[in-house]
Coordinates of C-alpha atoms in Angstrom, one line a residue:
M1 CA -10.9 58.1 -16.7
D2 CA -8.2 60.8 -16.2
Q3 CA -5.0 60.1 -14.3
S4 CA -6.1 61.9 -11.1
N5 CA -9.2 59.7 -10.9
K6 CA -7.1 56.5 -11.4
R7 CA -5.0 57.4 -8.4
Q8 CA -8.2 57.5 -6.4
L9 CA -9.1 53.9 -7.2
A10 CA -9.2 51.2 -4.5
K11 CA -10.1 47.5 -4.7
V12 CA -12.3 46.0 -2.0
F13 CA -12.0 42.5 -0.6
K14 CA -14.6 40.9 1.7
L15 CA -13.8 38.1 4.2
N16 CA -16.1 35.1 3.6
N17 CA -15.5 31.8 5.4
N18 CA -11.9 32.7 6.1
E19 CA -11.3 33.4 2.4
W20 CA -10.8 36.9 0.9
E21 CA -13.2 37.5 -2.0
E22 CA -12.9 40.4 -4.5
H23 CA -15.9 42.7 -3.9
G24 CA -15.3 45.4 -6.5
T25 CA -13.1 48.3 -7.6
G26 CA -14.1 52.0 -7.4
V27 CA -13.2 55.5 -6.5
F28 CA -12.3 56.0 -2.8
K29 CA -13.7 58.8 -0.8
Q30 CA -13.4 59.6 2.9
F31 CA -14.2 62.5 5.3
I32 CA -14.3 63.0 9.1
N33 CA -17.6 64.0 10.7
G34 CA -17.2 64.5 14.4
N35 CA -15.9 61.4 16.0
C36 CA -16.4 59.2 12.9
V37 CA -14.7 58.5 9.6
H38 CA -17.0 58.0 6.7
I39 CA -15.6 55.7 4.0
E40 CA -17.2 55.1 0.6
I41 CA -16.0 53.4 -2.6
T42 CA -18.2 53.9 -5.6
S43 CA -18.2 52.6 -9.2
E44 CA -20.4 54.1 -11.9
G45 CA -22.6 55.8 -9.4
K46 CA -23.1 52.6 -7.4
S47 CA -21.7 52.1 -3.9
I48 CA -19.4 49.1 -3.4
I49 CA -18.8 49.8 0.2
K50 CA -20.1 52.6 2.5
V51 CA -19.2 52.3 6.2
I52 CA -18.6 54.5 9.3
M53 CA -15.8 53.8 11.7
G54 CA -15.0 55.4 15.1
E55 CA -13.8 54.7 18.6
G56 CA -13.7 50.9 19.4
D57 CA -13.4 49.9 15.8
A58 CA -10.2 48.3 14.5
F59 CA -7.9 48.4 11.5
E60 CA -4.6 46.7 10.5
K61 CA -2.2 48.3 8.0
Q62 CA -0.8 45.2 6.3
N63 CA 1.6 47.2 4.0
D64 CA 1.9 50.6 2.3
R65 CA -1.2 50.0 0.1
V66 CA -3.4 47.6 2.0
V67 CA -5.5 48.2 5.1
Q68 CA -7.9 45.8 6.8
I69 CA -10.9 47.3 8.6
Q70 CA -13.5 45.9 11.0
G71 CA -16.2 47.9 12.8
K72 CA -19.3 47.6 15.0
S73 CA -21.6 49.2 12.4
F74 CA -20.9 46.7 9.6
E75 CA -21.1 42.9 9.7
N76 CA -18.3 41.9 7.3
E77 CA -14.5 42.4 7.5
Y78 CA -13.0 44.2 4.6
A79 CA -9.6 44.8 3.1
L80 CA -8.9 47.9 0.9
S81 CA -6.1 47.8 -1.6
F82 CA -5.0 51.3 -3.0
I83 CA -3.2 52.3 -6.1
D84 CA -1.9 55.4 -4.3
K85 CA -0.2 54.6 -1.1
T86 CA -0.8 58.1 0.1
L87 CA -4.6 57.3 0.3
C88 CA -3.8 54.3 2.5
S89 CA -1.8 56.5 4.9
T90 CA -4.5 59.2 4.9
L91 CA -7.1 56.7 5.9
C92 CA -5.0 55.2 8.7
N93 CA -4.3 58.6 10.1
A94 CA -8.0 59.5 10.0
L95 CA -8.9 56.3 11.8
L96 CA -6.3 57.1 14.5
Q97 CA -7.7 60.6 14.9
V98 CA -11.1 59.2 15.8
K99 CA -9.5 56.8 18.2
A100 CA -10.0 53.6 16.2
R101 CA -7.7 50.8 17.4
K102 CA -4.6 50.0 15.3
V103 CA -3.9 46.2 15.3
S104 CA -0.5 44.6 14.6
D105 CA 0.9 41.1 14.9
S106 CA 2.4 42.0 18.2
D107 CA -1.0 43.0 19.5
I108 CA -2.5 39.6 19.0
E109 CA -3.1 37.9 22.4
K110 CA -0.6 35.1 22.9
L111 CA -1.4 32.1 25.0
E112 CA 0.8 29.7 27.0
C113 CA 0.2 26.0 27.0
N114 CA -0.6 25.5 30.7
E115 CA -3.4 24.4 33.0
T116 CA -4.9 27.9 33.0
N117 CA -5.3 28.2 29.2
I118 CA -5.9 24.5 28.4
F119 CA -9.7 24.9 27.9
Q120 CA -9.2 27.9 25.5
L121 CA -6.5 26.0 23.7
R122 CA -8.7 23.0 23.3
D123 CA -11.4 25.1 21.6
L124 CA -8.9 26.8 19.3
A125 CA -7.3 23.4 18.4
Y126 CA -10.8 21.9 17.7
K127 CA -11.6 24.9 15.5
A128 CA -8.3 24.7 13.6
M129 CA -9.0 21.0 13.0
S130 CA -12.6 21.4 11.9
T131 CA -11.9 24.4 9.6
R132 CA -8.5 22.9 8.4
N133 CA -7.0 26.2 9.2
P134 CA -4.0 25.8 11.6
S135 CA -3.6 29.5 12.1
E136 CA -6.8 29.5 14.3
L137 CA -4.5 27.9 16.9
L138 CA -0.9 28.7 15.8
S139 CA -1.6 32.5 15.6
K140 CA -1.9 32.4 19.4
I141 CA 0.8 29.9 20.3
N142 CA 3.7 28.4 18.3
P143 CA 4.3 24.6 17.9
K144 CA 7.4 24.6 20.1
E145 CA 5.5 26.2 23.0
I146 CA 2.7 23.6 22.6
A147 CA 5.2 20.8 22.8
Q148 CA 6.9 22.2 25.9
G149 CA 3.6 22.8 27.6
L150 CA 2.5 19.2 27.0
V151 CA 5.7 17.9 28.5
Q152 CA 5.0 20.0 31.6
I153 CA 1.4 18.9 31.9
S154 CA 2.3 15.2 31.6
K155 CA 4.5 15.6 34.7
T156 CA 1.8 17.0 36.8
I157 CA -1.3 14.9 36.0
N158 CA -2.1 11.7 38.0
E159 CA -5.1 9.7 39.2
S160 CA -6.2 12.5 41.4
T161 CA -6.4 15.1 38.6
S162 CA -10.0 16.1 37.9
K163 CA -11.7 14.2 35.1
E164 CA -12.9 17.4 33.5
F165 CA -9.3 18.7 33.1
M166 CA -8.0 15.4 31.8
T167 CA -10.7 15.1 29.3
C168 CA -9.9 18.6 28.1
V169 CA -6.2 17.8 27.7
F170 CA -7.0 14.5 25.9
I171 CA -9.3 16.3 23.4
F172 CA -6.7 19.0 22.9
V173 CA -4.0 16.5 22.1
K174 CA -6.3 14.4 19.9
A175 CA -7.2 17.6 17.9
L176 CA -3.5 18.5 17.5
L177 CA -2.8 15.2 15.8
F178 CA -5.4 16.0 13.1
I179 CA -4.0 19.5 12.4
S180 CA -1.9 19.4 9.2
D181 CA 1.0 21.7 9.9
N182 CA 4.6 20.6 9.3
Q183 CA 6.1 22.6 12.2
L184 CA 3.5 21.2 14.6
I185 CA 4.1 17.6 13.4
E186 CA 7.8 18.1 13.7
E187 CA 7.5 19.2 17.4
L188 CA 4.9 16.6 18.4
Y189 CA 6.8 13.6 17.1
K190 CA 10.1 14.3 18.9
L191 CA 10.9 11.4 21.3
S192 CA 10.6 13.5 24.5
V193 CA 7.2 14.8 23.4
L194 CA 6.0 11.3 22.4
K195 CA 6.7 10.0 25.9
S196 CA 4.6 12.8 27.3
L197 CA 1.8 11.9 24.9
F198 CA 2.0 8.3 26.1
V199 CA 1.1 9.7 29.6
I200 CA -1.7 12.1 28.5
L201 CA -3.4 9.6 26.1
S202 CA -3.6 7.0 28.9
Y203 CA -6.3 9.2 30.3
D204 CA -8.8 8.6 27.5
P205 CA -12.2 9.2 29.1
L206 CA -13.4 6.0 27.5
F207 CA -11.0 3.9 29.7
L208 CA -12.4 2.8 33.0
S209 CA -10.1 4.0 35.9
D210 CA -9.5 0.4 37.1
S211 CA -8.5 -0.8 33.6
R212 CA -6.7 2.2 32.3
P213 CA -3.5 1.3 30.4
N214 CA -0.2 3.0 31.3
F215 CA 1.3 3.5 27.9
L216 CA 4.6 4.9 29.1
E217 CA 5.3 2.0 31.4
E218 CA 4.3 -0.4 28.7
F219 CA 6.6 1.3 26.3
Y220 CA 9.6 1.0 28.7
S221 CA 8.8 -2.6 29.4
Y222 CA 9.0 -3.4 25.7
I223 CA 12.3 -1.4 25.4
N224 CA 13.8 -3.2 28.3
N225 CA 12.8 -6.6 26.9
M226 CA 14.6 -5.7 23.7
K227 CA 17.8 -7.3 25.0
E228 CA 20.8 -6.4 22.9
V229 CA 22.0 -9.5 21.2
I230 CA 25.1 -7.8 20.1
E231 CA 26.8 -4.6 21.4
Q232 CA 25.3 -1.6 19.5
T233 CA 26.6 1.9 19.0
E234 CA 24.9 4.6 21.0
T235 CA 23.6 6.1 17.8
L236 CA 22.0 2.8 16.8
T237 CA 20.4 2.3 20.2
Q238 CA 18.9 5.8 20.1
L239 CA 17.6 5.3 16.5
I240 CA 16.0 2.0 17.5
E241 CA 14.3 3.4 20.6
Y242 CA 12.9 6.4 18.6
S243 CA 11.7 4.2 15.7
F244 CA 9.9 1.8 18.2
A245 CA 8.4 4.8 20.0
L246 CA 6.8 6.0 16.8
V247 CA 5.6 2.5 15.9
Y248 CA 4.1 2.0 19.3
F249 CA 2.4 5.4 19.2
R250 CA 0.9 4.7 15.8
D251 CA -0.1 1.0 16.3
V252 CA -1.1 1.0 20.0
V253 CA -1.6 4.4 21.5
I254 CA -3.7 6.1 18.8
A255 CA -4.8 3.1 16.8
R256 CA -8.4 3.3 18.2
F257 CA -9.1 6.8 16.8
S258 CA -6.4 7.6 14.1
D259 CA -6.8 7.6 10.4
E260 CA -4.5 7.9 7.4
T261 CA -4.1 11.7 7.8
V262 CA -2.6 11.1 11.3
C263 CA -0.6 7.9 10.5
A264 CA 1.0 9.0 7.2
P265 CA 3.4 11.6 8.7
I266 CA 4.3 9.1 11.5
T267 CA 5.0 6.3 8.9
L268 CA 7.1 8.7 6.9
R269 CA 9.3 9.4 10.0
I270 CA 9.5 5.7 10.8
D271 CA 10.7 4.9 7.3
I272 CA 13.4 7.7 7.5
L273 CA 14.6 6.3 10.8
N274 CA 14.6 2.7 9.6
K275 CA 16.8 3.7 6.6
K276 CA 19.3 5.3 9.1
I277 CA 19.1 2.2 11.3
L278 CA 20.0 -0.1 8.3
I279 CA 22.9 2.1 7.2
E280 CA 24.3 2.2 10.8
T281 CA 23.8 -1.6 11.1
I282 CA 25.8 -2.3 8.0
N283 CA 28.5 0.1 9.0
N284 CA 28.6 -1.6 12.4
R285 CA 29.0 -5.0 10.6
S286 CA 26.2 -6.3 12.8
I287 CA 25.5 -9.2 10.5
E288 CA 28.9 -10.7 11.1
K289 CA 28.4 -10.4 14.9
L290 CA 24.9 -12.0 14.7
L291 CA 26.3 -15.0 12.7
E292 CA 29.1 -15.6 15.2
L293 CA 26.5 -15.8 18.0
Y294 CA 23.8 -17.9 16.3
D295 CA 25.0 -21.4 16.9
S296 CA 25.8 -20.9 20.6
S297 CA 22.6 -19.0 21.4
L298 CA 19.5 -20.2 23.2
S299 CA 16.2 -20.5 21.2
Q300 CA 14.9 -17.1 22.4
T301 CA 18.1 -15.4 21.2
K302 CA 18.0 -17.2 17.9
R303 CA 14.5 -15.9 17.4
G304 CA 15.7 -12.4 18.1
I305 CA 18.5 -12.7 15.6
C306 CA 16.0 -13.9 12.9
I307 CA 13.6 -11.1 13.7
T308 CA 16.5 -8.6 13.4
V309 CA 17.5 -10.1 10.0
K310 CA 13.9 -9.9 8.8
K311 CA 13.6 -6.2 9.7
M312 CA 16.9 -5.4 8.1
C313 CA 15.8 -7.0 4.8
N314 CA 12.5 -5.3 5.0
H315 CA 14.3 -1.9 5.4
L316 CA 16.1 -2.6 2.1
L317 CA 12.9 -2.0 0.2
L318 CA 12.8 1.6 1.5
F319 CA 15.7 2.6 -0.8
T320 CA 15.9 3.2 -4.5
L321 CA 16.9 0.2 -6.6
P322 CA 20.7 1.0 -6.9
L323 CA 21.1 1.6 -3.2
R324 CA 18.9 -1.4 -2.4
E325 CA 21.1 -3.7 -4.4
E326 CA 24.3 -2.2 -2.9
Y327 CA 23.2 -2.6 0.7
A328 CA 21.9 -6.1 0.1
K329 CA 25.2 -7.2 -1.4
S330 CA 27.0 -5.7 1.7
M331 CA 24.7 -7.7 4.0
I332 CA 25.3 -10.9 2.0
D333 CA 29.0 -10.4 2.1
Q334 CA 28.8 -10.1 5.9
G335 CA 27.0 -13.6 6.1
L336 CA 23.3 -12.8 5.8
I337 CA 22.5 -15.9 3.7
K338 CA 24.2 -18.2 6.2
I339 CA 22.0 -16.8 9.0
I340 CA 18.9 -17.3 6.9
K341 CA 19.9 -20.9 6.1
K342 CA 20.3 -21.6 9.8
G343 CA 17.0 -20.0 10.6
L344 CA 15.1 -22.0 8.0
L345 CA 16.1 -25.2 9.8
D346 CA 15.0 -23.8 13.2
D347 CA 11.6 -22.7 14.5
N348 CA 12.2 -19.2 13.1
K349 CA 11.7 -20.2 9.5
S350 CA 8.8 -17.7 9.0
F351 CA 11.0 -14.7 9.8
C352 CA 13.7 -16.0 7.4
L353 CA 11.2 -16.6 4.7
E354 CA 10.0 -13.0 4.9
A355 CA 13.7 -11.9 4.8
L356 CA 14.1 -13.9 1.6
N357 CA 11.0 -12.4 0.1
S358 CA 12.4 -8.9 0.6
L359 CA 15.8 -9.9 -0.9
F360 CA 14.3 -11.4 -4.0
Q361 CA 12.4 -8.1 -4.5
C362 CA 15.7 -6.1 -4.4
S363 CA 16.8 -7.1 -7.9
T364 CA 17.4 -10.1 -10.1
S365 CA 21.1 -9.7 -9.4
I366 CA 20.5 -10.4 -5.7
G367 CA 18.1 -13.1 -6.7
L368 CA 20.8 -14.7 -8.8
L369 CA 23.1 -14.8 -5.8
L370 CA 20.5 -16.5 -3.7
I371 CA 19.7 -19.1 -6.4
K372 CA 23.4 -19.9 -6.8
D373 CA 23.6 -20.5 -3.1
E374 CA 20.8 -23.1 -3.4
I375 CA 18.2 -21.2 -1.5
L376 CA 15.4 -22.4 -3.6
Q377 CA 16.2 -26.1 -2.9
L378 CA 16.3 -25.2 0.8
I379 CA 12.9 -23.5 0.6
A380 CA 11.5 -26.7 -1.0
K381 CA 13.0 -29.0 1.6
T382 CA 11.7 -26.7 4.4
I383 CA 8.2 -26.8 3.0
L384 CA 8.1 -30.6 3.4
I385 CA 8.6 -30.3 7.2
S386 CA 6.6 -27.2 7.9
S387 CA 3.1 -26.3 9.0
T388 CA 0.3 -25.1 6.7
S389 CA 1.0 -21.4 7.5
F390 CA 4.4 -21.7 5.9
Y391 CA 3.1 -23.2 2.7
Y392 CA 1.5 -20.0 1.4
G393 CA 4.6 -17.8 1.8
A394 CA 7.1 -20.3 0.5
F395 CA 5.1 -21.4 -2.6
Q396 CA 4.4 -17.7 -3.3
I397 CA 8.1 -16.9 -3.4
L398 CA 8.6 -19.8 -5.9
I399 CA 5.7 -18.5 -8.0
D400 CA 6.8 -14.9 -7.9
I401 CA 10.3 -16.0 -9.1
L402 CA 8.8 -17.9 -12.0
D403 CA 6.8 -14.8 -13.0
V404 CA 9.9 -12.4 -13.0
T405 CA 10.2 -10.8 -16.5
D406 CA 12.8 -8.0 -16.3
G407 CA 14.9 -9.2 -19.1
N408 CA 17.8 -10.6 -17.1
V409 CA 18.6 -13.7 -19.2
T410 CA 21.2 -15.1 -16.9
F411 CA 18.7 -15.0 -14.0
E412 CA 15.9 -16.6 -16.0
R413 CA 18.3 -19.4 -17.2
E414 CA 19.6 -20.1 -13.7
M415 CA 16.2 -20.0 -12.2
I416 CA 14.7 -22.5 -14.6
N417 CA 17.7 -24.8 -14.4
T418 CA 17.3 -24.8 -10.6
M419 CA 13.5 -25.2 -10.5
I420 CA 13.7 -28.2 -12.8
P421 CA 14.7 -30.7 -11.9
S422 CA 16.0 -29.9 -8.4
V423 CA 13.2 -27.9 -6.7
I424 CA 10.2 -29.6 -8.4
D425 CA 11.7 -33.1 -7.8
I426 CA 11.8 -32.3 -4.1
L427 CA 8.2 -31.0 -4.0
I428 CA 6.6 -33.9 -5.9
Q429 CA 8.1 -36.5 -3.6
P430 CA 5.0 -36.5 -1.3
L431 CA 2.8 -37.3 -4.3
N432 CA 4.4 -40.7 -4.7
D433 CA 2.4 -43.5 -3.1
T434 CA 5.6 -45.0 -1.6
S435 CA 6.8 -41.7 -0.2
P436 CA 7.5 -41.8 3.6
I437 CA 7.1 -38.0 3.9
Q438 CA 4.2 -37.0 6.2
L439 CA 2.8 -33.6 5.3
T440 CA 1.0 -31.5 8.0
N441 CA -1.8 -30.6 5.6
Y442 CA -2.1 -32.8 2.5
N443 CA -5.0 -30.9 1.0
S444 CA -3.3 -27.5 1.2
Y445 CA -0.1 -28.9 -0.1
I446 CA -1.7 -30.3 -3.3
S447 CA -3.5 -27.0 -3.9
H448 CA -0.3 -25.0 -3.7
I449 CA 1.9 -27.4 -5.8
S450 CA -0.9 -27.4 -8.5
S451 CA -0.7 -23.7 -8.7
L452 CA 3.1 -23.8 -8.9
I453 CA 2.9 -26.3 -11.7
Y454 CA 0.5 -24.0 -13.6
H455 CA 2.9 -21.1 -13.4
L456 CA 5.8 -23.4 -14.4
S457 CA 3.7 -24.5 -17.4
C458 CA 3.5 -20.8 -18.5
S459 CA 7.3 -20.7 -19.0
T460 CA 8.5 -20.6 -22.6
A461 CA 11.9 -22.2 -21.6
I462 CA 12.5 -25.2 -23.9
S463 CA 13.4 -27.5 -21.0
V464 CA 10.1 -27.0 -19.1
K465 CA 7.7 -28.9 -21.3
P466 CA 9.8 -32.1 -21.6
Y467 CA 10.3 -32.1 -17.8
I468 CA 6.6 -31.7 -17.0
I469 CA 5.6 -34.5 -19.4
Q470 CA 8.4 -36.9 -18.3
S471 CA 7.8 -36.3 -14.5
G472 CA 4.1 -37.4 -14.8
I473 CA 3.1 -34.6 -12.4
F474 CA -0.3 -34.2 -14.0
N475 CA -1.1 -37.9 -13.4
K476 CA 0.0 -37.6 -9.8
I477 CA -2.2 -34.6 -9.1
L478 CA -5.2 -36.2 -10.8
Q479 CA -4.9 -39.3 -8.8
K480 CA -5.0 -37.3 -5.6
L481 CA -7.8 -35.1 -6.7
P482 CA -10.8 -37.3 -5.5
T483 CA -9.3 -37.6 -2.0
L484 CA -9.2 -33.8 -1.3
T485 CA -11.7 -31.6 0.5
H486 CA -14.1 -29.6 -1.7
S487 CA -12.1 -26.3 -1.2
S488 CA -8.9 -28.0 -2.2
Q489 CA -10.6 -29.7 -5.2
A490 CA -11.7 -26.3 -6.3
S491 CA -8.2 -24.9 -6.1
V492 CA -6.6 -27.8 -8.0
L493 CA -9.3 -27.8 -10.7
Q494 CA -8.8 -24.1 -11.2
S495 CA -5.1 -24.7 -11.8
L496 CA -5.9 -27.6 -14.2
R497 CA -8.4 -25.3 -16.0
N498 CA -5.7 -22.6 -16.4
I499 CA -3.3 -25.2 -17.8
I500 CA -6.0 -26.2 -20.4
R501 CA -6.5 -22.6 -21.3
L502 CA -2.8 -22.3 -22.3
N503 CA -3.9 -24.3 -25.4
N504 CA -0.8 -26.4 -25.3
Q505 CA -1.4 -29.6 -27.2
D506 CA 1.2 -31.6 -25.3
Y507 CA -0.1 -30.6 -21.9
T508 CA -3.7 -31.2 -22.9
T509 CA -2.9 -34.6 -24.3
Q510 CA -1.2 -35.7 -21.2
L511 CA -4.1 -34.5 -19.0
L512 CA -6.5 -36.5 -21.2
D513 CA -4.3 -39.6 -21.2
A514 CA -4.2 -39.4 -17.4
G515 CA -8.0 -39.7 -17.4
M516 CA -8.8 -36.2 -16.4
I517 CA -12.3 -36.2 -18.0
E518 CA -13.3 -39.6 -16.5
I519 CA -12.0 -38.6 -13.0
V520 CA -13.8 -35.2 -13.0
K521 CA -17.0 -36.7 -14.3
E522 CA -17.0 -39.3 -11.6
M523 CA -16.5 -36.6 -9.0
I524 CA -19.2 -34.2 -10.1
P525 CA -22.2 -35.9 -8.3
S526 CA -20.4 -35.5 -4.9
M527 CA -19.0 -32.0 -5.6
S528 CA -20.1 -28.7 -4.0
G529 CA -19.0 -25.2 -3.6
M530 CA -16.7 -23.6 -6.2
A531 CA -15.4 -27.0 -7.3
L532 CA -18.6 -27.9 -9.2
P533 CA -18.8 -25.0 -11.7
I534 CA -15.1 -25.3 -12.5
A535 CA -15.4 -29.1 -13.1
C536 CA -18.4 -28.5 -15.4
E537 CA -16.5 -25.9 -17.3
I538 CA -13.6 -28.3 -17.8
I539 CA -16.0 -31.0 -19.1
D540 CA -17.9 -28.6 -21.3
S541 CA -14.7 -27.4 -22.9
F542 CA -14.0 -30.8 -24.4
K543 CA -17.5 -31.6 -25.7
N544 CA -18.3 -31.9 -29.4
R545 CA -14.8 -31.5 -30.9
M546 CA -12.3 -33.4 -33.0
S547 CA -9.1 -31.5 -31.8
I548 CA -7.6 -32.2 -28.4
L549 CA -7.6 -28.5 -27.7
P550 CA -10.6 -27.2 -25.9
L551 CA -13.2 -25.2 -27.6
S552 CA -13.2 -21.4 -27.2
S553 CA -16.1 -20.2 -25.2
S554 CA -19.0 -18.7 -27.0
S555 CA -22.5 -17.4 -26.2
V556 CA -23.8 -19.3 -29.3
P557 CA -24.9 -22.9 -28.5
T558 CA -22.6 -25.5 -30.1
P559 CA -24.5 -27.4 -32.9
E560 CA -24.6 -31.2 -32.7
V561 CA -22.0 -32.7 -35.0
T562 CA -23.7 -34.7 -37.8
N563 CA -21.0 -34.8 -40.5
G564 CA -17.4 -33.8 -41.3
V565 CA -18.3 -30.5 -42.8
Q566 CA -20.1 -29.3 -39.7
D567 CA -17.3 -30.6 -37.5
L568 CA -14.7 -28.6 -39.4
A569 CA -17.0 -25.6 -39.2
Q570 CA -16.7 -25.7 -35.4
L571 CA -13.0 -25.1 -35.5
S572 CA -12.1 -21.4 -35.2
L573 CA -10.4 -21.2 -38.6
P574 CA -10.1 -17.9 -40.5
S575 CA -12.6 -17.3 -43.2
P576 CA -11.3 -17.7 -46.8
L577 CA -11.0 -14.6 -49.0
K578 CA -14.1 -14.1 -51.2
R579 CA -13.6 -14.6 -54.9
P580 CA -16.0 -14.5 -57.9
V581 CA -17.5 -18.0 -58.3
D582 CA -17.3 -19.9 -61.6
I583 CA -20.3 -22.2 -60.9
E584 CA -19.7 -24.6 -63.9
N585 CA -16.0 -25.1 -63.2
T586 CA -16.6 -25.4 -59.5
M587 CA -19.1 -28.2 -60.0
K588 CA -16.7 -30.0 -62.2
I589 CA -13.9 -29.8 -59.7
M590 CA -16.2 -30.9 -56.9
E591 CA -17.3 -34.0 -58.8
I592 CA -13.7 -34.9 -59.6
D593 CA -12.4 -34.5 -56.0
S594 CA -15.4 -35.9 -54.1
P595 CA -14.7 -39.5 -53.0
S596 CA -18.5 -40.2 -53.3
K597 CA -18.7 -39.2 -56.9
R598 CA -16.3 -41.3 -59.0
R599 CA -18.1 -41.3 -62.3
V600 CA -17.6 -40.1 -65.8
M601 CA -18.5 -36.4 -66.1
T602 CA -21.4 -36.5 -68.6
P603 CA -23.8 -33.5 -68.9
I604 CA -27.3 -34.5 -67.8
F605 CA -29.0 -33.1 -70.9
S606 CA -27.0 -35.5 -73.1
Q607 CA -28.3 -38.7 -71.5

């Protein structure tokens, strides 16, 4: 192809499902015939596109080399991309000559977000949501105008507003929430716009008129009930209100129809605000002020202080590890642990326990500070006087601490030295027959402490095994086992089975000496639920063996033991290396070493 023909080339794109698809490349030709422009692009004698355009048809010149065309005589919308920009100008001039309409961005009809256009905006928003193409809506109205319009609409609607109009507005807003556009999301989740959405979304057509909630009034009632325990800066007050508005919007207002695509950007904003709130709170030295107020406050105020502390500790986990540790130390320096200790002894222990859980997750350095301040002992003492709901969280913290393996030797040493004997000694007190301690739920308590002892047994610290053996904890647990409910029996048996699976000879010996096999066998006839298969598994693991360690499970049935050779064969010992066998010498050695063959070695044939 010579140079002149190359300059005549144009590439054709066809619009298909809102996506431009390449349709071919060929030589461009055009001519005017009367009131029409004939356009044809061919390649190797075949027509790629052949259309006629005239008055009423439209074109848009996107740049010097690309023009978009749409006409009544052809179904699809095309874009032509020219090598020679002169051809693009020639075509545009020809189209203007036959009175085709030139379209530009400024010619697109713009809409305002008002009562007149709300039905059209609803349809556009629904289309943008369903096609996942925000431009279906945002090409007609920008996000800021949408937000401003919603604020105005929320001021005019009331009970007398027509149901048709309110349903339309509700659907429009609901569709907006599902449109993924950063600018739109930014505008919708401003505090002033959120309050407007509280009003609009109260008119959900599914709500009966006599039981319709008023989300805005409810929001303000919550805010007003958030009495300031201490004086806050104006910045902190605004941040807290904004954060709560987002939480209330996500968890109450739209909870009935939202999904992760809607909630994710809201949660992201909440996290950003909560980080700002924590930094402002630390700079305001709020912990010190809360500590000063605690002892002289009423129960409700103490509860508010503990909730505040819990939230602050939770917010620590939003930061990266170095910042998390830095801010946690600042809070501890201001008296955080003192407040938590006070709260654990009040009716607010669950909030303080959650705060401790977050602090232990900050780093082992923070955990070490808590351990040295005897927090673990206080948790153990609190367990003894708490309800069943407290058991799970408290024991889980102790278990999680035992399972920490980040290489901080100092933390591990201090943790073990605190767990034994101090913490475990406190926790096994109720297992003594003479103990005056009255637990709120004995069954649940035994289940949890059994699990804790299993995790403690997994520790390789040299002081753990002697303590467990000397404390007699296995015997105490086994003596209580028959008195428990079936579900608690299953939980305890599972912990005992896990201890057996550690294949620790000392632990297994003590369990057997404590009568585990006999106790479990006696219980089996009355067992049900998950306890029964676990009990059977424990019994089966000690069948047909000489070692105190349980047999490893196998799909091959265990042969009945008939002599010492078969018994040894059941042990999972490695196979010996195979060597050439000297039959004659082997027989001689066997006869010498065998205790059943103490006779003179005389060849049979010589007798």
